[in-house]
PDB file of C-alpha atoms in Angstrom:
ATOM      1  CA  MET A   1       0.348  -0.240  -0.179  1.00 51.00           C
ATOM      2  CA  THR A   2       2.737   2.301   1.039  1.00 49.00           C
ATOM      3  CA  SER A   3       4.299   1.632  -2.669  1.00 50.00           C
ATOM      4  CA  GLU A   4       1.027   2.298  -4.313  1.00 51.00           C
ATOM      5  CA  ARG A   5       0.720   5.715  -2.744  1.00 50.00           C
ATOM      6  CA  GLY A   6       4.142   6.611  -3.275  1.00 50.00           C
ATOM      7  CA  ALA A   7       3.827   6.096  -6.939  1.00 52.00           C
ATOM      8  CA  ARG A   8       1.298   7.229  -7.446  1.00 58.00           C
ATOM      9  CA  ARG A   9       2.673  10.691  -5.842  1.00 61.00           C
ATOM     10  CA  THR A  10       5.948  10.268  -8.113  1.00 79.00           C
ATOM     11  CA  GLN A  11       2.828   9.902 -11.055  1.00 74.00           C
ATOM     12  CA  ASP A  12       1.162  13.358  -9.635  1.00 78.00           C
ATOM     13  CA  GLU A  13       4.278  15.344  -9.298  1.00 83.00           C
ATOM     14  CA  ARG A  14       5.149  14.636 -12.581  1.00 82.00           C
ATOM     15  CA  SER A  15       2.372  15.690 -14.215  1.00 83.00           C
ATOM     16  CA  SER A  16       2.506  18.733 -11.672  1.00 85.00           C
ATOM     17  CA  ALA A  17       5.865  19.500 -13.034  1.00 88.00           C
ATOM     18  CA  MET A  18       4.729  18.440 -17.008  1.00 88.00           C
ATOM     19  CA  ARG A  19       1.694  21.000 -16.514  1.00 89.00           C
ATOM     20  CA  GLU A  20       4.284  23.561 -15.389  1.00 89.00           C
ATOM     21  CA  ARG A  21       6.230  23.736 -18.583  1.00 91.00           C
ATOM     22  CA  LEU A  22       3.654  23.315 -20.519  1.00 92.00           C
ATOM     23  CA  LEU A  23       2.700  26.892 -18.814  1.00 90.00           C
ATOM     24  CA  ASP A  24       6.254  27.746 -19.431  1.00 90.00           C
ATOM     25  CA  ALA A  25       6.355  27.205 -22.708  1.00 92.00           C
ATOM     26  CA  THR A  26       2.885  28.988 -24.145  1.00 91.00           C
ATOM     27  CA  VAL A  27       4.339  32.091 -22.713  1.00 89.00           C
ATOM     28  CA  ASP A  28       7.420  32.142 -23.794  1.00 91.00           C
ATOM     29  CA  CYS A  29       5.920  31.296 -27.287  1.00 93.00           C
ATOM     30  CA  LEU A  30       3.510  33.922 -27.084  1.00 91.00           C
ATOM     31  CA  VAL A  31       6.032  36.161 -26.251  1.00 90.00           C
ATOM     32  CA  GLU A  32       7.862  35.305 -29.254  1.00 93.00           C
ATOM     33  CA  TYR A  33       6.214  34.023 -31.774  1.00 93.00           C
ATOM     34  CA  GLY A  34       2.881  36.115 -30.579  1.00 91.00           C
ATOM     35  CA  TYR A  35      -0.317  34.966 -29.925  1.00 90.00           C
ATOM     36  CA  ALA A  36      -1.095  34.013 -34.027  1.00 90.00           C
ATOM     37  CA  GLY A  37       2.785  32.530 -34.929  1.00 94.00           C
ATOM     38  CA  THR A  38       1.923  30.070 -31.151  1.00 92.00           C
ATOM     39  CA  THR A  39       0.942  26.212 -32.584  1.00 92.00           C
ATOM     40  CA  VAL A  40       0.223  23.361 -30.190  1.00 91.00           C
ATOM     41  CA  THR A  41       3.275  22.246 -32.149  1.00 92.00           C
ATOM     42  CA  ARG A  42       5.574  24.534 -31.269  1.00 93.00           C
ATOM     43  CA  ILE A  43       4.328  24.837 -27.529  1.00 93.00           C
ATOM     44  CA  ALA A  44       4.534  19.974 -27.348  1.00 92.00           C
ATOM     45  CA  GLU A  45       8.511  21.263 -28.566  1.00 93.00           C
ATOM     46  CA  ARG A  46       9.310  24.226 -26.580  1.00 93.00           C
ATOM     47  CA  ALA A  47       7.926  22.245 -23.363  1.00 92.00           C
ATOM     48  CA  GLY A  48      10.234  18.958 -24.687  1.00 92.00           C
ATOM     49  CA  VAL A  49       6.898  16.956 -24.808  1.00 89.00           C
ATOM     50  CA  THR A  50       5.110  14.972 -26.740  1.00 90.00           C
ATOM     51  CA  ARG A  51       1.904  16.270 -28.864  1.00 86.00           C
ATOM     52  CA  GLY A  52       0.023  13.052 -26.882  1.00 87.00           C
ATOM     53  CA  ALA A  53       0.757  13.997 -23.549  1.00 86.00           C
ATOM     54  CA  GLN A  54       0.106  18.217 -24.407  1.00 88.00           C
ATOM     55  CA  VAL A  55      -3.281  16.727 -25.699  1.00 88.00           C
ATOM     56  CA  HIS A  56      -3.446  14.894 -22.460  1.00 86.00           C
ATOM     57  CA  HIS A  57      -3.427  18.355 -20.206  1.00 89.00           C
ATOM     58  CA  TYR A  58      -4.478  20.852 -22.821  1.00 89.00           C
ATOM     59  CA  ARG A  59      -6.608  19.668 -26.000  1.00 87.00           C
ATOM     60  CA  THR A  60      -6.596  23.213 -27.677  1.00 87.00           C
ATOM     61  CA  LYS A  61      -4.256  26.265 -27.873  1.00 87.00           C
ATOM     62  CA  ASP A  62      -6.693  28.209 -26.358  1.00 84.00           C
ATOM     63  CA  ASP A  63      -7.399  25.872 -23.619  1.00 87.00           C
ATOM     64  CA  LEU A  64      -3.157  26.212 -23.415  1.00 88.00           C
ATOM     65  CA  VAL A  65      -3.147  29.801 -23.216  1.00 85.00           C
ATOM     66  CA  MET A  66      -5.872  30.667 -21.013  1.00 83.00           C
ATOM     67  CA  ALA A  67      -3.863  28.326 -18.551  1.00 87.00           C
ATOM     68  CA  ALA A  68      -0.430  29.950 -19.399  1.00 84.00           C
ATOM     69  CA  VAL A  69      -1.620  33.810 -18.479  1.00 78.00           C
ATOM     70  CA  THR A  70      -4.361  32.677 -15.630  1.00 80.00           C
ATOM     71  CA  HIS A  71      -1.257  30.426 -13.549  1.00 79.00           C
ATOM     72  CA  LEU A  72       1.071  33.374 -14.289  1.00 74.00           C
ATOM     73  CA  ALA A  73      -1.117  36.190 -13.292  1.00 74.00           C
ATOM     74  CA  GLY A  74      -1.291  34.329  -9.263  1.00 75.00           C
ATOM     75  CA  GLN A  75       2.306  33.987  -9.950  1.00 75.00           C
ATOM     76  CA  SER A  76       2.085  38.048 -10.280  1.00 75.00           C
ATOM     77  CA  ALA A  77      -0.132  38.249  -7.457  1.00 73.00           C
ATOM     78  CA  GLU A  78       1.401  35.811  -5.062  1.00 73.00           C
ATOM     79  CA  PHE A  79       5.006  38.365  -5.875  1.00 75.00           C
ATOM     80  CA  GLY A  80       2.232  42.550  -5.211  1.00 75.00           C
ATOM     81  CA  TRP A  81       1.045  40.753  -1.913  1.00 74.00           C
ATOM     82  CA  THR A  82       4.942  39.858  -0.723  1.00 76.00           C
ATOM     83  CA  GLN A  83       6.884  42.753  -2.190  1.00 81.00           C
ATOM     84  CA  ILE A  84       3.412  45.005  -0.558  1.00 79.00           C
ATOM     85  CA  ALA A  85       3.319  43.306   2.696  1.00 74.00           C
ATOM     86  CA  GLY A  86       7.037  44.936   2.624  1.00 78.00           C
ATOM     87  CA  ILE A  87       6.298  48.972   2.556  1.00 85.00           C
ATOM     88  CA  ALA A  88       3.767  49.532   5.728  1.00 76.00           C
ATOM     89  CA  ASP A  89       7.375  51.194   7.389  1.00 83.00           C
ATOM     90  CA  SER A  90       8.221  52.865   4.049  1.00 87.00           C
ATOM     91  CA  ALA A  91       8.913  56.184   4.703  1.00 89.00           C
ATOM     92  CA  ASP A  92       7.309  56.862   0.144  1.00 93.00           C
ATOM     93  CA  PRO A  93       4.393  53.950   0.307  1.00 91.00           C
ATOM     94  CA  VAL A  94       2.531  55.787  -1.826  1.00 93.00           C
ATOM     95  CA  GLY A  95       5.444  55.520  -3.706  1.00 94.00           C
ATOM     96  CA  ASP A  96       6.621  52.087  -3.247  1.00 93.00           C
ATOM     97  CA  LEU A  97       3.726  50.695  -4.272  1.00 92.00           C
ATOM     98  CA  LEU A  98       3.937  52.326  -7.684  1.00 95.00           C
ATOM     99  CA  ASP A  99       6.645  51.049  -8.789  1.00 94.00           C
ATOM    100  CA  ILE A 100       5.644  47.589  -7.861  1.00 91.00           C
ATOM    101  CA  LEU A 101       2.735  47.594  -9.591  1.00 91.00           C
ATOM    102  CA  TRP A 102       4.947  48.566 -12.436  1.00 93.00           C
ATOM    103  CA  GLU A 103       7.340  45.653 -12.400  1.00 89.00           C
ATOM    104  CA  MET A 104       4.593  43.385 -12.142  1.00 86.00           C
ATOM    105  CA  HIS A 105       4.062  44.366 -14.771  1.00 87.00           C
ATOM    106  CA  LYS A 106       7.013  44.163 -17.145  1.00 83.00           C
ATOM    107  CA  GLY A 107       7.548  40.460 -17.211  1.00 80.00           C
ATOM    108  CA  PRO A 108       6.515  38.125 -19.602  1.00 83.00           C
ATOM    109  CA  THR A 109       2.504  37.766 -17.834  1.00 80.00           C
ATOM    110  CA  PHE A 110       1.169  41.068 -19.160  1.00 85.00           C
ATOM    111  CA  THR A 111       3.944  41.202 -22.844  1.00 87.00           C
ATOM    112  CA  ALA A 112       0.957  38.191 -22.830  1.00 85.00           C
ATOM    113  CA  THR A 113      -2.016  39.088 -22.221  1.00 84.00           C
ATOM    114  CA  VAL A 114      -1.622  42.148 -24.564  1.00 89.00           C
ATOM    115  CA  GLU A 115      -1.102  39.537 -27.378  1.00 88.00           C
ATOM    116  CA  LEU A 116      -4.463  37.688 -26.456  1.00 86.00           C
ATOM    117  CA  TRP A 117      -6.639  41.491 -26.304  1.00 87.00           C
ATOM    118  CA  VAL A 118      -5.057  42.212 -29.230  1.00 90.00           C
ATOM    119  CA  ALA A 119      -5.725  38.841 -31.161  1.00 89.00           C
ATOM    120  CA  ALA A 120      -9.625  38.445 -29.697  1.00 88.00           C
ATOM    121  CA  ARG A 121     -10.074  41.899 -30.984  1.00 90.00           C
ATOM    122  CA  THR A 122     -11.717  40.309 -34.710  1.00 92.00           C
ATOM    123  CA  ASP A 123     -11.343  36.764 -32.953  1.00 88.00           C
ATOM    124  CA  ASP A 124     -15.040  35.630 -31.617  1.00 89.00           C
ATOM    125  CA  GLU A 125     -13.641  32.234 -29.999  1.00 83.00           C
ATOM    126  CA  LEU A 126     -10.747  33.801 -28.579  1.00 83.00           C
ATOM    127  CA  ARG A 127     -12.832  36.648 -26.783  1.00 87.00           C
ATOM    128  CA  ARG A 128     -14.997  34.902 -25.526  1.00 83.00           C
ATOM    129  CA  HIS A 129     -12.114  33.188 -23.350  1.00 78.00           C
ATOM    130  CA  VAL A 130     -10.210  36.103 -22.523  1.00 79.00           C
ATOM    131  CA  ALA A 131     -14.140  37.170 -20.855  1.00 81.00           C
ATOM    132  CA  ALA A 132     -13.763  33.663 -19.053  1.00 75.00           C
ATOM    133  CA  VAL A 133     -10.102  35.374 -17.846  1.00 70.00           C
ATOM    134  CA  GLU A 134     -11.310  37.533 -15.527  1.00 68.00           C
ATOM    135  CA  PRO A 135     -13.654  36.297 -12.808  1.00 70.00           C
ATOM    136  CA  VAL A 136     -10.346  33.787 -12.534  1.00 66.00           C
ATOM    137  CA  LEU A 137      -7.641  36.742 -12.383  1.00 62.00           C
ATOM    138  CA  LEU A 138     -10.270  38.266  -9.902  1.00 63.00           C
ATOM    139  CA  ALA A 139     -10.738  35.360  -7.058  1.00 67.00           C
ATOM    140  CA  ILE A 140      -6.660  35.188  -7.863  1.00 63.00           C
ATOM    141  CA  LEU A 141      -7.353  38.598  -6.369  1.00 61.00           C
ATOM    142  CA  ARG A 142      -9.271  37.252  -3.272  1.00 61.00           C
ATOM    143  CA  ASP A 143      -7.368  34.751  -2.593  1.00 62.00           C
ATOM    144  CA  GLU A 144      -3.775  36.730  -1.972  1.00 57.00           C
ATOM    145  CA  ALA A 145      -6.022  38.787   0.298  1.00 56.00           C
ATOM    146  CA  ASP A 146      -7.000  36.426   2.157  1.00 56.00           C
ATOM    147  CA  ARG A 147      -3.961  34.546   2.927  1.00 59.00           C
ATOM    148  CA  ASN A 148      -2.997  37.432   3.962  1.00 54.00           C
ATOM    149  CA  GLY A 149      -4.992  38.130   6.615  1.00 51.00           C
ATOM    150  CA  VAL A 150      -6.798  41.095   4.633  1.00 50.00           C
ATOM    151  CA  ALA A 151     -10.757  41.790   5.086  1.00 47.00           C
ATOM    152  CA  ASN A 152     -13.325  42.991   2.460  1.00 53.00           C
ATOM    153  CA  VAL A 153     -13.084  46.651   0.703  1.00 53.00           C
ATOM    154  CA  THR A 154     -16.071  47.348   1.348  1.00 53.00           C
ATOM    155  CA  ASP A 155     -16.136  47.721   5.027  1.00 64.00           C
ATOM    156  CA  ASP A 156     -13.790  50.156   4.763  1.00 70.00           C
ATOM    157  CA  PRO A 157     -14.756  53.716   2.837  1.00 80.00           C
ATOM    158  CA  ALA A 158     -11.189  54.198   2.768  1.00 78.00           C
ATOM    159  CA  ALA A 159      -9.943  51.342   2.201  1.00 77.00           C
ATOM    160  CA  ALA A 160     -12.412  51.755  -0.738  1.00 80.00           C
ATOM    161  CA  ALA A 161     -10.851  54.282  -1.774  1.00 86.00           C
ATOM    162  CA  LEU A 162      -7.260  52.662  -2.285  1.00 85.00           C
ATOM    163  CA  LEU A 163      -7.549  49.649  -4.168  1.00 81.00           C
ATOM    164  CA  GLU A 164      -9.505  52.147  -7.503  1.00 87.00           C
ATOM    165  CA  ALA A 165      -6.837  54.525  -7.375  1.00 91.00           C
ATOM    166  CA  VAL A 166      -4.545  51.434  -7.358  1.00 87.00           C
ATOM    167  CA  PHE A 167      -6.350  49.435 -10.400  1.00 86.00           C
ATOM    168  CA  THR A 168      -6.206  53.449 -12.269  1.00 93.00           C
ATOM    169  CA  ALA A 169      -2.443  53.434 -10.989  1.00 95.00           C
ATOM    170  CA  MET A 170      -2.454  49.616 -13.447  1.00 90.00           C
ATOM    171  CA  ASP A 171      -4.724  51.183 -16.169  1.00 92.00           C
ATOM    172  CA  ALA A 172      -1.834  53.675 -16.050  1.00 96.00           C
ATOM    173  CA  ILE A 173       1.157  51.358 -16.489  1.00 95.00           C
ATOM    174  CA  ARG A 174      -1.259  49.123 -19.425  1.00 93.00           C
ATOM    175  CA  GLY A 175      -1.606  51.647 -21.736  1.00 95.00           C
ATOM    176  CA  LEU A 176       1.996  53.125 -20.832  1.00 96.00           C
ATOM    177  CA  LEU A 177       4.393  50.266 -21.097  1.00 94.00           C
ATOM    178  CA  ILE A 178       2.362  49.392 -24.597  1.00 93.00           C
ATOM    179  CA  SER A 179       2.338  52.879 -25.789  1.00 93.00           C
ATOM    180  CA  ALA A 180       6.655  52.581 -25.345  1.00 92.00           C
ATOM    181  CA  TRP A 181       6.730  49.170 -26.501  1.00 89.00           C
ATOM    182  CA  HIS A 182       9.217  50.499 -29.311  1.00 90.00           C
ATOM    183  CA  LEU A 183      11.589  52.446 -27.624  1.00 93.00           C
ATOM    184  CA  PRO A 184      14.209  52.739 -25.040  1.00 94.00           C
ATOM    185  CA  VAL A 185      14.618  51.053 -22.164  1.00 92.00           C
ATOM    186  CA  ARG A 186      15.648  54.681 -20.714  1.00 95.00           C
ATOM    187  CA  GLN A 187      12.765  56.427 -21.888  1.00 96.00           C
ATOM    188  CA  ARG A 188      10.638  53.929 -20.231  1.00 94.00           C
ATOM    189  CA  ASN A 189      11.844  54.677 -17.642  1.00 94.00           C
ATOM    190  CA  ALA A 190      12.050  58.224 -17.831  1.00 96.00           C
ATOM    191  CA  ARG A 191       8.104  58.249 -18.870  1.00 96.00           C
ATOM    192  CA  TRP A 192       7.064  56.226 -15.775  1.00 96.00           C
ATOM    193  CA  ARG A 193       8.709  57.973 -13.096  1.00 96.00           C
ATOM    194  CA  ARG A 194       6.858  61.648 -14.687  1.00 97.00           C
ATOM    195  CA  ALA A 195       3.564  59.551 -14.986  1.00 97.00           C
ATOM    196  CA  ARG A 196       4.416  58.349 -10.995  1.00 97.00           C
ATOM    197  CA  GLU A 197       4.565  61.917  -9.815  1.00 96.00           C
ATOM    198  CA  ARG A 198       1.975  62.629 -11.340  1.00 96.00           C
ATOM    199  CA  LEU A 199      -0.305  59.508 -10.437  1.00 97.00           C
ATOM    200  CA  ARG A 200      -0.088  60.132  -6.432  1.00 96.00           C
ATOM    201  CA  VAL A 201      -2.924  62.672  -6.559  1.00 95.00           C
ATOM    202  CA  ILE A 202      -5.907  59.702  -7.416  1.00 95.00           C
ATOM    203  CA  PHE A 203      -4.206  57.865  -3.373  1.00 94.00           C
ATOM    204  CA  PRO A 204      -5.108  58.756  -0.668  1.00 91.00           C
ATOM    205  CA  PRO A 205      -2.835  60.139   2.414  1.00 90.00           C
ATOM    206  CA  THR A 206       0.166  59.121   2.691  1.00 87.00           C
ATOM    207  CA  ASP A 207      -0.209  58.095   6.940  1.00 87.00           C
ATOM    208  CA  GLU A 208      -3.501  56.630   5.545  1.00 85.00           C
ATOM    209  CA  VAL A 209      -2.161  54.611   2.866  1.00 85.00           C
ATOM    210  CA  ARG A 210       0.367  53.324   5.405  1.00 84.00           C
ATOM    211  CA  THR A 211      -1.989  52.332   7.246  1.00 82.00           C
ATOM    212  CA  LEU A 212      -4.061  50.237   5.693  1.00 80.00           C
ATOM    213  CA  ILE A 213      -1.130  48.426   4.111  1.00 77.00           C
ATOM    214  CA  ALA A 214       0.456  47.779   7.754  1.00 73.00           C
ATOM    215  CA  GLY A 215      -3.014  44.532   7.864  1.00 63.00           C
ATOM    216  CA  ALA A 216      -5.801  47.094   7.979  1.00 44.00           C
ATOM    217  CA  THR A 217      -8.131  46.261   5.048  1.00 38.00           C
ATOM    218  CA  ILE A 218      -7.046  46.160   1.491  1.00 43.00           C
ATOM    219  CA  GLY A 219      -9.669  43.416  -0.764  1.00 43.00           C
ATOM    220  CA  ALA A 220      -9.805  42.791  -4.410  1.00 37.00           C
ATOM    221  CA  PRO A 221     -12.340  43.947  -6.709  1.00 39.00           C
ATOM    222  CA  GLY A 222     -16.038  44.008  -5.915  1.00 38.00           C
ATOM    223  CA  GLY A 223     -16.313  42.627  -9.755  1.00 36.00           C
TER     224      GLY A 223
END
């Protein structure tokens, strides 16, 4: 019995590792080839698995790309909470919070997501898939909030105001990154520094932000 359980755990671990490779390979392909150039054959080759093994875990290309983006979004949310928890004692929590949001959007998750947004504009089936991802991402944010001992945002108007500022800043960051992809890193960073100073004005007072970050109520959006 012990041997069977051990073998079953080993198989589960192998399956989990294979799914991880497939998801990472999918994001790599989206970044390198774009959505149109991302094929299940390329994904399987990049992941080092057979086509049959890929189909066993994810039946279609859209299943793969949605799972990959959702998976990395969860990692990004976890990273964000970890970083935010460390700035409660900062002399400039608003500035640090803005910088964390900026860093969270500079990786492959955002690049892959933009590829899906653009492709979904003219692909009805993909658009339905992309729309289905949003509730999943909100659930991830709620789970991360729960894991960090954070209360519901609706319990505190100040927390709601902070969250609105965060999401407005995220909208600005996404627009900035998309419009500045063609620029050298130095110029992108210069634009961010300019935007960062302008975005400060939409946030609650520094002491209030520090108190909220320290463990009061930042929650996930209500939808």
